[in-house]
Coordinates of N, CA, C and O in Angstrom, one line a residue:
V222 N -275.8 129.8 65.5 CA -275.0 130.9 64.9 C -273.8 131.3 66.0 O -274.3 131.7 67.0
W223 N -272.7 131.2 65.6 CA -271.5 131.7 66.4 C -271.4 133.3 66.5 O -271.2 133.6 65.3
F224 N -271.3 133.7 67.6 CA -271.1 135.3 67.5 C -269.7 135.6 68.1 O -269.5 135.8 69.3
P225 N -268.6 135.5 67.1 CA -267.2 135.8 67.7 C -267.1 137.3 68.4 O -266.1 137.3 69.2
T226 N -268.0 138.1 68.1 CA -267.7 139.5 68.6 C -268.4 139.6 70.0 O -268.1 140.6 70.7
V227 N -269.1 138.6 70.3 CA -269.8 138.6 71.8 C -268.5 138.7 72.7 O -267.6 137.8 72.7
S228 N -268.6 139.5 73.9 CA -267.3 139.6 74.7 C -267.0 138.1 75.4 O -265.9 138.0 75.6
W229 N -267.9 137.3 75.6 CA -267.5 135.9 76.2 C -266.6 135.2 75.3 O -265.8 134.7 75.8
F230 N -267.0 135.2 74.0 CA -266.2 134.6 73.0 C -264.8 135.3 72.8 O -263.9 134.6 72.6
E231 N -264.8 136.6 72.8 CA -263.5 137.3 72.7 C -262.7 136.9 73.8 O -261.4 136.9 73.7
R232 N -263.2 137.0 75.1 CA -262.4 136.9 76.3 C -261.9 135.4 76.7 O -261.1 135.2 77.4
G233 N -262.9 134.4 76.3 CA -262.8 133.0 76.6 C -262.4 131.9 75.7 O -262.2 130.9 76.0
G234 N -262.6 132.3 74.3 CA -262.3 131.4 73.2 C -261.0 130.9 73.2 O -260.1 131.5 73.5
A235 N -260.7 129.8 72.8 CA -259.3 129.2 72.5 C -258.8 129.7 71.3 O -258.6 129.2 70.2
D236 N -258.4 131.1 71.4 CA -257.8 131.8 70.4 C -256.4 131.3 70.4 O -255.5 131.6 71.4
A237 N -255.9 130.6 69.3 CA -254.4 130.1 69.4 C -253.3 131.2 69.4 O -252.6 130.8 70.3
D238 N -253.5 132.2 68.9 CA -252.6 133.3 68.9 C -252.3 133.8 70.5 O -251.2 133.8 71.0
R239 N -253.6 134.1 71.1 CA -253.5 134.3 72.4 C -253.0 133.3 73.5 O -252.3 133.7 74.4
I240 N -253.3 132.1 73.1 CA -252.8 131.1 74.0 C -251.3 131.0 74.0 O -250.6 130.8 74.9
L241 N -250.9 131.0 72.8 CA -249.4 130.8 72.4 C -248.7 132.0 73.0 O -247.5 132.0 73.3
H242 N -249.3 133.3 73.2 CA -248.6 134.3 73.9 C -249.1 134.3 75.4 O -248.9 135.6 75.9
G243 N -249.4 133.3 76.1 CA -249.5 133.4 77.5 C -250.9 133.3 78.2 O -250.9 133.1 79.4
E244 N -251.9 133.6 77.4 CA -253.3 133.5 78.1 C -253.8 132.0 78.0 O -254.9 131.5 77.4
L245 N -253.0 131.3 78.8 CA -253.4 129.6 79.0 C -254.7 129.5 79.5 O -255.3 128.3 79.4
W246 N -255.3 130.3 80.3 CA -256.7 130.1 80.9 C -257.5 129.8 79.7 O -258.7 129.2 80.0
R247 N -257.4 130.4 78.6 CA -258.3 130.2 77.6 C -258.5 128.7 77.1 O -259.5 128.2 76.6
T248 N -257.4 127.8 77.5 CA -257.7 126.5 77.3 C -258.8 125.8 78.1 O -259.2 124.8 77.6
V249 N -259.1 126.4 79.2 CA -260.0 125.9 80.0 C -261.3 126.6 79.7 O -262.5 125.9 79.6
T250 N -261.3 128.0 79.7 CA -262.6 128.6 79.4 C -263.1 128.5 78.1 O -264.4 128.4 78.1
A251 N -262.5 127.9 77.1 CA -263.2 127.8 75.8 C -264.0 126.5 75.9 O -264.9 126.3 75.3
L252 N -263.7 125.5 76.9 CA -264.5 124.3 77.2 C -265.9 124.7 77.7 O -266.8 124.0 77.4
T253 N -266.1 125.8 78.1 CA -267.5 126.3 78.7 C -268.3 127.0 77.6 O -269.4 127.3 77.9
L254 N -267.8 127.4 76.5 CA -268.5 128.2 75.6 C -268.8 127.3 74.3 O -268.2 126.3 74.1
H255 N -270.0 127.6 73.9 CA -270.7 126.8 72.8 C -271.3 127.7 71.6 O -271.9 128.8 72.0
A256 N -271.1 127.2 70.5 CA -271.5 128.1 69.4 C -272.9 128.1 69.3 O -273.3 129.2 68.9
D257 N -273.8 127.1 69.6 CA -275.2 127.1 69.6 C -275.9 126.2 70.6 O -275.0 125.3 71.2
F258 N -277.1 126.2 70.5 CA -277.9 125.4 71.5 C -277.7 123.8 71.1 O -277.3 123.1 72.1
G259 N -277.7 123.5 70.0 CA -277.4 122.2 69.6 C -276.0 121.7 69.8 O -275.9 120.5 70.5
H260 N -275.0 122.4 69.7 CA -273.7 122.2 70.1 C -273.5 122.0 71.7 O -273.0 120.8 72.1
A261 N -274.2 122.6 72.4 CA -274.3 122.6 73.9 C -274.9 121.2 74.3 O -274.5 120.7 75.1
V262 N -276.1 121.0 73.7 CA -276.8 119.8 74.0 C -276.1 118.5 73.6 O -275.9 117.7 74.4
S263 N -275.4 118.6 72.6 CA -274.8 117.4 72.0 C -273.6 117.0 73.0 O -273.3 115.9 73.3
N264 N -272.8 118.1 73.2 CA -271.8 117.9 74.4 C -272.3 117.6 75.6 O -271.6 116.8 76.3
A265 N -273.3 117.9 76.0 CA -273.7 117.7 77.4 C -274.1 116.2 77.5 O -273.7 115.5 78.4
V266 N -274.7 115.8 76.5 CA -275.2 114.3 76.4 C -273.9 113.3 76.4 O -273.9 112.6 77.2
A267 N -273.0 113.8 75.5 CA -271.8 112.9 75.3 C -271.0 113.0 76.5 O -270.4 111.9 77.1
A268 N -270.8 114.1 77.2 CA -270.1 114.3 78.4 C -270.7 113.5 79.6 O -270.0 112.7 80.2
A269 N -272.0 113.4 79.6 CA -272.7 112.6 80.6 C -272.5 111.2 80.5 O -272.0 110.5 81.5
I270 N -272.4 110.8 79.3 CA -271.9 109.3 79.0 C -270.5 109.0 79.3 O -270.1 108.2 80.2
F271 N -269.6 109.8 78.7 CA -268.0 109.4 78.6 C -267.6 110.0 79.9 O -266.7 109.2 80.6
L272 N -267.9 111.1 80.5 CA -267.3 111.5 82.0 C -267.9 110.6 83.0 O -267.3 110.2 83.9
G273 N -269.3 110.1 82.7 CA -269.7 109.3 83.8 C -268.8 107.9 83.9 O -268.7 107.2 84.9
M274 N -268.5 107.4 82.7 CA -267.6 106.2 82.4 C -266.3 106.3 83.2 O -265.9 105.5 84.0
V275 N -265.7 107.6 82.8 CA -264.4 107.9 83.5 C -264.5 107.9 85.1 O -263.7 107.2 85.8
C276 N -265.5 108.5 85.5 CA -265.7 108.6 86.8 C -265.9 107.3 87.6 O -265.7 107.1 88.8
S277 N -266.6 106.5 86.9 CA -267.0 105.2 87.5 C -265.7 104.3 87.6 O -265.6 103.4 88.5
L278 N -264.8 104.5 86.8 CA -263.5 103.7 86.8 C -262.4 104.4 87.8 O -261.8 103.7 88.3
L279 N -262.4 105.6 87.8 CA -261.4 106.3 88.7 C -261.8 107.1 89.8 O -261.1 107.5 90.7
G280 N -263.1 107.2 90.2 CA -263.7 108.1 91.0 C -263.9 109.4 90.7 O -263.4 109.9 89.5
L281 N -264.8 110.2 91.5 CA -265.5 111.4 90.8 C -264.2 112.5 90.8 O -264.0 113.1 89.8
G282 N -263.5 112.6 91.8 CA -262.5 113.8 91.7 C -261.3 113.4 90.7 O -261.2 114.4 89.8
L283 N -260.7 112.4 90.6 CA -259.6 112.1 89.7 C -260.4 112.0 88.4 O -259.5 112.5 87.4
G284 N -261.4 111.4 88.1 CA -262.1 111.4 86.7 C -262.4 112.7 86.3 O -261.9 113.0 85.0
C285 N -262.8 113.6 87.0 CA -263.2 114.9 86.5 C -261.8 115.8 86.3 O -261.7 116.4 85.4
A286 N -260.8 115.6 87.2 CA -259.7 116.4 87.0 C -258.9 115.8 85.7 O -258.4 116.7 85.0
L287 N -258.9 114.6 85.4 CA -258.2 114.2 84.1 C -259.0 114.5 83.0 O -258.5 114.9 81.9
V288 N -260.3 114.5 82.9 CA -261.0 114.9 81.9 C -260.8 116.6 81.5 O -260.7 116.9 80.5
L289 N -260.9 117.2 82.6 CA -260.5 118.6 82.6 C -259.0 118.9 82.0 O -259.0 119.8 81.0
L290 N -258.1 118.3 82.5 CA -256.8 118.3 82.0 C -256.7 117.8 80.5 O -256.0 118.4 79.8
A291 N -257.4 116.9 80.2 CA -257.3 116.4 78.7 C -257.9 117.3 77.8 O -257.4 117.7 76.6
G292 N -259.1 118.0 78.2 CA -259.7 119.1 77.5 C -258.7 120.3 77.3 O -258.5 120.8 76.2
A293 N -258.3 120.7 78.4 CA -257.2 121.7 78.4 C -255.9 121.6 77.7 O -255.6 122.5 76.7
G294 N -255.4 120.4 77.9 CA -254.3 119.9 77.0 C -254.4 119.8 75.6 O -253.8 120.1 74.9
G295 N -255.7 119.3 75.2 CA -256.1 119.3 73.9 C -256.3 120.6 73.1 O -255.8 120.8 72.0
N296 N -256.6 121.7 74.0 CA -256.9 122.9 73.4 C -255.5 123.5 73.3 O -255.2 124.1 72.4
L297 N -254.6 123.2 74.1 CA -253.2 123.6 74.2 C -252.5 123.1 72.9 O -251.8 123.7 72.2
A298 N -252.5 121.8 72.8 CA -251.7 121.1 71.6 C -252.4 121.6 70.3 O -251.7 121.9 69.2
N299 N -253.7 121.8 70.3 CA -254.4 122.3 69.1 C -254.0 123.9 68.8 O -253.8 124.1 67.6
A300 N -253.6 124.6 69.7 CA -253.1 126.0 69.5 C -251.6 125.9 68.8 O -251.4 126.6 67.9
F301 N -250.9 124.9 69.4 CA -249.6 124.7 68.9 C -249.7 124.1 67.5 O -248.8 124.6 66.4
L302 N -250.6 123.3 67.2 CA -250.8 122.6 65.9 C -251.3 123.8 64.9 O -250.7 123.8 63.7
Y303 N -252.2 124.6 65.1 CA -252.6 125.6 64.2 C -252.0 126.8 64.2 O -251.8 127.6 63.1
G304 N -251.4 127.2 65.4 CA -250.9 128.7 65.4 C -251.9 129.6 65.1 O -253.1 129.4 65.5
S305 N -251.6 130.9 64.7 CA -252.7 131.8 64.5 C -252.9 132.0 62.9 O -252.2 131.6 62.2
P306 N -254.1 132.4 62.7 CA -255.3 132.6 63.4 C -256.2 131.3 63.4 O -256.5 130.7 62.5
H307 N -256.5 131.0 64.8 CA -257.6 130.0 64.9 C -258.3 130.2 66.2 O -257.6 130.3 67.2
V308 N -259.5 130.1 66.2 CA -260.4 130.2 67.6 C -261.3 128.9 67.6 O -261.9 128.6 66.5
A309 N -261.3 128.3 68.7 CA -262.3 127.2 68.9 C -263.0 127.4 70.2 O -262.5 128.1 71.2
V310 N -264.2 126.9 70.4 CA -265.1 127.0 71.7 C -265.7 125.4 71.6 O -265.9 124.8 70.7
G311 N -266.1 125.0 72.8 CA -266.9 124.0 73.1 C -266.1 122.9 73.9 O -265.1 122.9 74.0
A312 N -267.0 122.1 74.5 CA -266.5 120.9 75.4 C -266.1 119.8 74.8 O -265.6 118.8 75.3
S313 N -266.3 119.7 73.4 CA -266.0 118.4 72.8 C -264.6 117.9 72.9 O -264.3 116.7 72.9
T314 N -263.6 118.8 73.0 CA -262.3 118.4 73.3 C -262.3 117.6 74.5 O -261.4 116.6 74.7
A315 N -262.8 118.1 75.6 CA -262.7 117.4 76.8 C -263.5 116.0 76.7 O -263.4 115.1 77.2
V316 N -264.6 116.1 76.0 CA -265.4 114.9 75.8 C -264.6 113.8 75.2 O -264.5 112.6 75.7
F317 N -263.9 114.2 74.1 CA -262.9 113.1 73.4 C -261.7 113.0 74.5 O -261.1 111.9 74.3
G318 N -261.5 113.9 75.2 CA -260.4 113.5 76.3 C -260.8 112.5 77.2 O -260.0 111.6 77.5
A319 N -262.1 112.4 77.5 CA -262.7 111.4 78.3 C -262.7 110.1 77.5 O -262.3 109.0 78.1
V320 N -262.9 110.1 76.3 CA -262.9 108.8 75.5 C -261.3 108.3 75.5 O -261.1 107.1 75.7
G321 N -260.5 109.2 75.3 CA -259.0 108.9 75.3 C -258.6 108.4 76.7 O -257.9 107.4 76.8
V322 N -259.2 108.8 77.8 CA -258.8 108.4 79.1 C -259.3 106.9 79.3 O -258.6 106.0 79.7
I323 N -260.5 106.5 79.0 CA -261.3 105.4 78.9 C -260.3 104.4 78.1 O -259.8 103.3 78.5
G324 N -259.9 104.9 76.8 CA -259.0 103.9 75.9 C -257.6 103.6 76.6 O -257.2 102.6 76.7
G325 N -257.1 104.7 77.1 CA -255.8 104.6 77.7 C -255.7 103.6 79.1 O -254.9 102.9 79.2
L326 N -256.9 103.8 79.9 CA -257.0 103.0 80.9 C -257.1 101.4 80.5 O -256.6 100.6 81.0
S327 N -258.1 101.1 79.5 CA -258.2 99.9 79.0 C -256.9 99.4 78.4 O -256.6 98.2 78.6
M328 N -256.2 100.2 77.7 CA -254.9 99.7 76.9 C -253.9 99.4 78.2 O -253.4 98.3 77.9
A329 N -253.9 100.0 79.2 CA -252.8 99.7 80.2 C -253.3 98.5 81.0 O -252.3 97.7 81.2
K330 N -254.6 98.4 81.2 CA -255.1 97.1 81.7 C -254.7 95.8 81.0 O -254.2 94.9 81.5
H331 N -254.9 96.0 79.7 CA -254.8 94.8 78.8 C -253.1 94.5 78.7 O -252.6 93.4 78.6
R332 N -252.4 95.6 78.7 CA -250.9 95.5 78.7 C -250.4 94.7 79.8 O -249.3 94.1 79.7
R333 N -251.0 94.9 81.0 CA -250.5 94.2 82.3 C -250.8 92.7 82.3 O -250.3 91.9 82.9
S334 N -251.9 92.4 81.6 CA -252.4 90.9 81.6 C -251.6 90.2 80.4 O -251.7 90.6 79.2
A335 N -250.9 89.1 80.8 CA -250.0 88.5 79.8 C -251.0 87.8 78.7 O -250.5 87.9 77.5
S336 N -252.1 87.4 78.9 CA -253.0 86.6 77.8 C -253.5 87.7 77.0 O -253.7 87.3 75.8
S337 N -253.6 89.0 77.3 CA -254.2 90.0 76.3 C -253.3 91.0 75.9 O -253.7 92.0 75.5
R338 N -252.0 90.9 76.2 CA -251.1 91.9 75.8 C -251.1 92.3 74.3 O -251.0 93.5 74.1
R339 N -251.3 91.4 73.3 CA -251.3 91.5 71.9 C -252.7 92.4 71.7 O -252.5 93.1 70.6
H340 N -253.6 92.5 72.5 CA -254.9 92.9 72.1 C -255.1 94.4 72.7 O -256.0 95.1 72.7
A341 N -253.8 94.9 73.4 CA -253.9 96.2 74.1 C -254.2 97.3 73.3 O -254.9 98.3 73.6
W342 N -253.7 97.4 72.0 CA -254.0 98.5 71.0 C -255.5 98.6 70.5 O -255.8 99.5 70.1
L343 N -256.2 97.4 70.8 CA -257.7 97.4 70.4 C -258.4 98.4 71.0 O -259.2 99.1 70.6
S344 N -258.1 98.6 72.4 CA -258.8 99.6 73.1 C -258.7 101.0 72.6 O -259.7 101.7 72.5
F345 N -257.5 101.4 72.3 CA -257.2 102.7 71.6 C -257.8 102.8 70.3 O -258.3 103.9 69.8
A346 N -257.8 101.8 69.5 CA -258.3 101.7 68.1 C -259.8 101.8 68.4 O -260.5 102.6 67.5
A347 N -260.5 101.4 69.4 CA -261.9 101.7 69.4 C -262.2 103.1 69.7 O -263.1 103.8 69.3
A348 N -261.3 103.7 70.5 CA -261.4 105.2 70.9 C -261.3 106.2 69.5 O -262.0 106.9 69.4
L349 N -260.3 105.6 68.6 CA -260.3 106.2 67.5 C -261.4 106.1 66.5 O -261.8 106.9 65.8
A350 N -262.0 105.0 66.6 CA -263.2 104.5 65.9 C -264.3 105.6 66.3 O -265.2 106.0 65.7
L351 N -264.5 105.8 67.6 CA -265.5 106.7 68.2 C -265.2 108.0 67.8 O -266.1 108.9 67.3
L352 N -263.9 108.5 67.6 CA -263.6 109.8 67.2 C -264.0 110.0 65.6 O -264.8 110.8 65.2
A353 N -263.9 108.9 64.9 CA -264.3 108.9 63.5 C -265.7 109.0 63.2 O -266.2 109.7 62.4
M354 N -266.4 108.3 64.2 CA -268.0 108.2 64.1 C -268.7 109.5 64.6 O -269.4 110.0 64.0
L355 N -268.0 110.0 65.8 CA -268.7 111.1 66.5 C -268.2 112.3 66.3 O -268.7 113.6 66.5
G356 N -267.0 112.5 66.1 CA -266.1 113.7 66.0 C -265.7 114.4 64.8 O -264.8 115.2 64.7
T357 N -266.1 114.0 63.6 CA -265.5 114.3 62.3 C -266.6 115.0 61.4 O -266.3 115.5 60.4
G358 N -268.0 114.9 61.8 CA -269.0 115.4 60.9 C -269.3 116.9 61.3 O -269.2 117.3 62.4
G359 N -269.8 117.7 60.3 CA -270.3 119.0 60.5 C -269.4 120.0 60.0 O -268.2 119.8 59.8
A360 N -270.0 121.1 59.7 CA -269.2 122.2 58.8 C -268.3 122.9 60.1 O -267.1 123.1 59.5
R361 N -268.4 123.0 61.2 CA -267.5 123.7 62.1 C -267.0 122.9 63.2 O -266.5 123.2 64.1
V362 N -266.8 121.7 62.7 CA -266.0 120.5 63.6 C -264.7 120.8 63.7 O -264.1 120.8 62.5
D363 N -264.0 121.0 64.7 CA -262.6 121.1 64.8 C -262.1 119.7 65.0 O -261.7 119.2 66.2
V364 N -261.8 119.0 64.1 CA -261.4 117.5 64.1 C -260.0 117.6 64.9 O -259.8 116.6 65.6
W365 N -259.1 118.4 64.5 CA -257.7 118.5 65.3 C -257.9 118.6 66.8 O -257.1 118.0 67.4
A366 N -258.8 119.5 67.2 CA -259.0 119.6 68.6 C -259.5 118.4 69.1 O -259.1 118.0 70.4
H367 N -260.4 117.7 68.6 CA -260.9 116.5 69.1 C -259.8 115.5 69.1 O -259.7 114.7 70.1
L368 N -259.0 115.3 68.2 CA -257.9 114.3 68.1 C -256.9 114.7 69.1 O -256.4 113.9 69.9
C369 N -256.5 116.0 69.3 CA -255.6 116.2 70.4 C -256.1 115.9 71.8 O -255.5 115.4 72.7
G370 N -257.5 116.3 72.1 CA -258.2 116.0 73.4 C -258.1 114.4 73.4 O -257.7 114.0 74.7
L371 N -258.2 113.7 72.5 CA -258.4 112.1 72.7 C -256.8 111.8 73.0 O -256.6 110.9 73.9
L372 N -255.8 112.2 72.2 CA -254.5 111.8 72.5 C -254.0 112.1 73.8 O -253.4 111.5 74.7
V373 N -254.3 113.5 74.3 CA -253.9 113.8 75.5 C -254.8 113.0 76.7 O -254.1 112.5 77.7
G374 N -255.8 112.7 76.5 CA -256.7 111.9 77.5 C -256.2 110.4 77.5 O -256.0 109.9 78.6
G375 N -255.7 109.9 76.2 CA -255.0 108.5 76.3 C -253.8 108.4 77.2 O -253.6 107.6 78.0
V376 N -252.9 109.5 77.0 CA -251.7 109.6 77.9 C -252.1 109.6 79.2 O -251.6 109.0 80.0
L377 N -252.9 110.5 79.6 CA -253.5 110.6 81.1 C -254.0 109.4 81.5 O -254.0 108.9 82.6
G378 N -254.8 108.6 80.7 CA -255.5 107.3 81.2 C -254.4 106.3 81.3 O -254.7 105.5 82.4
I379 N -253.3 106.3 80.5 CA -252.3 105.3 80.7 C -251.6 105.6 82.1 O -251.3 104.8 82.9
A380 N -251.2 106.9 82.3 CA -250.6 107.3 83.5 C -251.4 107.0 84.6 O -250.8 106.5 85.6
A381 N -252.7 107.3 84.6 CA -253.5 106.9 85.8 C -253.5 105.5 86.2 O -253.7 105.2 87.3
A382 N -253.7 104.7 85.0 CA -253.5 103.4 85.4 C -252.4 102.8 86.1 O -252.5 101.9 86.9
Y383 N -251.4 103.3 85.9 CA -250.0 103.0 86.5 C -249.9 103.7 88.0 O -249.3 103.2 88.9
I384 N -250.3 105.1 88.0 CA -250.3 105.6 89.4 C -251.3 105.4 90.2 O -251.0 105.2 91.4
A385 N -252.5 105.2 89.8 CA -253.5 104.8 90.8 C -254.3 103.4 90.2 O -255.3 103.6 89.6
P386 N -253.5 102.3 90.2 CA -254.1 101.3 89.7 C -255.4 100.7 90.2 O -256.2 99.9 89.5
R387 N -255.7 101.2 91.5 CA -257.0 100.8 92.1 C -257.8 102.1 92.0 O -257.2 103.1 92.7
P388 N -259.1 102.2 91.8 CA -259.8 103.4 91.9 C -259.9 103.9 93.3 O -260.1 102.9 94.3
P389 N -259.7 105.2 93.6 CA -259.9 105.7 95.0 C -261.2 105.5 95.4 O -262.2 105.4 94.8
G390 N -261.1 105.3 96.9 CA -262.5 105.2 97.5 C -263.3 106.5 97.7 O -262.9 107.5 97.4

């Protein structure tokens, strides 16, 4: 059960109206708040899998930074999309940001290879399929936040593939 009157939620939730009026820290703090225990556990398991994959591809520092940026960027894009009133909490935006980073990295890798250039979009299609399977069910699921996180993560993954083509040591 989500308690929007609890001060943590009031002060840290991704309240679209407040984000659009300059409280940008909410794009990050909302990633740390969860509606209930099940929400927190499912995000923790998914984050362990997908953040672990990003960090194995890019290194711990760059991987964590990109996933945090994807989550915050996804929350910001979601605030612009909804406007007010809309409040969201949870790390799932960052989890789907990690999925997007993986898809973007893979897409860029295939794009550079002449033999698999035509298949470059399959990587991102797989990321969208994961979004459809894992990120669209449930009564209080913010599908747009998940999609925004995935898209921001995809852009960051493509950028990282070209800026840091070899994982840092």
